[in-house]
Amino acid sequence: ERYSPRQVVERLKLLDRGRVTVQEIENVARHWAEASIAGRRRGTGGVLTYWGIGYNQMLHGQHNTISIINLHLLTGNL
């Protein structure tokens, strides 16, 4: 099922208290897509994600890490 940026913002309101905007989601999606396309054109692959040790040691660290991995899987950036 696809979600519009507005639907994502609505679903996030309970978690982030309205801090994420439609424009931010659109900007992140645009940057991710542009990096993926540019990398594939160069033959070097798509997007590479780095994070520090603290990222996975937060309260929901495992879920954060799984979300990044799922994003890479869903967009073909493996």
Short mmCIF file of C-alpha atoms in Angstrom, two decimals:
data_model
loop_
_atom_site.label_atom_id
_atom_site.label_comp_id
_atom_site.label_asym_id
_atom_site.label_seq_id
_atom_site.Cartn_x
_atom_site.Cartn_y
_atom_site.Cartn_z
CA GLU A 1 0.00 0.00 0.00
CA ARG A 2 1.31 3.47 -0.87
CA TYR A 3 1.10 6.45 1.43
CA SER A 4 1.21 10.09 0.43
CA PRO A 5 3.54 12.39 2.39
CA ARG A 6 0.47 13.90 4.06
CA GLN A 7 -0.71 10.45 5.20
CA VAL A 8 2.74 9.73 6.64
CA VAL A 9 2.70 13.01 8.57
CA GLU A 10 -0.74 12.16 9.98
CA ARG A 11 0.45 8.71 11.10
CA LEU A 12 3.58 10.17 12.71
CA LYS A 13 1.75 12.82 14.76
CA LEU A 14 1.27 10.48 17.72
CA LEU A 15 4.99 9.70 17.80
CA ASP A 16 6.64 13.02 16.94
CA ARG A 17 4.05 15.52 18.21
CA GLY A 18 3.74 17.13 14.79
CA ARG A 19 7.42 17.94 14.25
CA VAL A 20 7.74 16.21 10.84
CA THR A 21 6.32 18.18 7.91
CA VAL A 22 5.16 17.13 4.45
CA GLN A 23 7.96 19.22 2.94
CA GLU A 24 10.61 17.40 5.01
CA ILE A 25 9.33 14.00 3.90
CA GLU A 26 9.27 15.14 0.26
CA ASN A 27 12.83 16.53 0.54
CA VAL A 28 14.21 13.33 2.09
CA ALA A 29 12.45 11.19 -0.53
CA ARG A 30 13.80 13.39 -3.34
CA HIS A 31 17.38 13.24 -2.03
CA TRP A 32 17.16 9.45 -1.56
CA ALA A 33 15.79 8.94 -5.08
CA GLU A 34 18.34 11.28 -6.69
CA ALA A 35 21.24 9.54 -4.92
CA SER A 36 19.90 6.12 -5.89
CA ILE A 37 19.50 7.06 -9.55
CA ALA A 38 22.86 8.87 -9.76
CA GLY A 39 24.70 5.94 -8.19
CA ARG A 40 23.16 3.45 -10.56
CA ARG A 41 24.05 5.60 -13.58
CA ARG A 42 27.69 5.63 -12.44
CA GLY A 43 27.54 1.88 -11.89
CA THR A 44 28.49 2.29 -8.25
CA GLY A 45 25.19 1.36 -6.67
CA GLY A 46 22.61 3.45 -4.91
CA VAL A 47 22.58 4.76 -1.35
CA LEU A 48 24.89 3.87 1.53
CA THR A 49 23.84 4.53 5.13
CA TYR A 50 26.22 4.98 8.07
CA TRP A 51 25.28 5.36 11.71
CA GLY A 52 27.17 5.58 14.96
CA ILE A 53 27.00 3.20 17.87
CA GLY A 54 24.45 5.30 19.76
CA TYR A 55 21.79 4.97 17.07
CA ASN A 56 21.08 1.33 17.79
CA GLN A 57 21.42 1.76 21.57
CA MET A 58 18.42 4.04 21.93
CA LEU A 59 15.14 2.84 23.42
CA HIS A 60 13.90 1.76 19.98
CA GLY A 61 17.36 1.21 18.49
CA GLN A 62 16.61 -2.20 17.04
CA HIS A 63 13.52 -0.82 15.29
CA ASN A 64 15.54 2.15 13.99
CA THR A 65 18.14 -0.17 12.50
CA ILE A 66 15.54 -2.50 10.98
CA SER A 67 13.78 0.52 9.43
CA ILE A 68 16.99 1.61 7.68
CA ILE A 69 17.58 -1.92 6.40
CA ASN A 70 13.97 -2.17 5.19
CA LEU A 71 14.28 1.17 3.39
CA HIS A 72 17.34 -0.12 1.55
CA LEU A 73 15.53 -3.37 0.69
CA LEU A 74 12.40 -1.61 -0.57
CA THR A 75 14.37 0.79 -2.78
CA GLY A 76 16.82 -1.76 -4.18
CA ASN A 77 19.85 -0.24 -2.47
CA LEU A 78 21.66 -3.36 -1.34
#
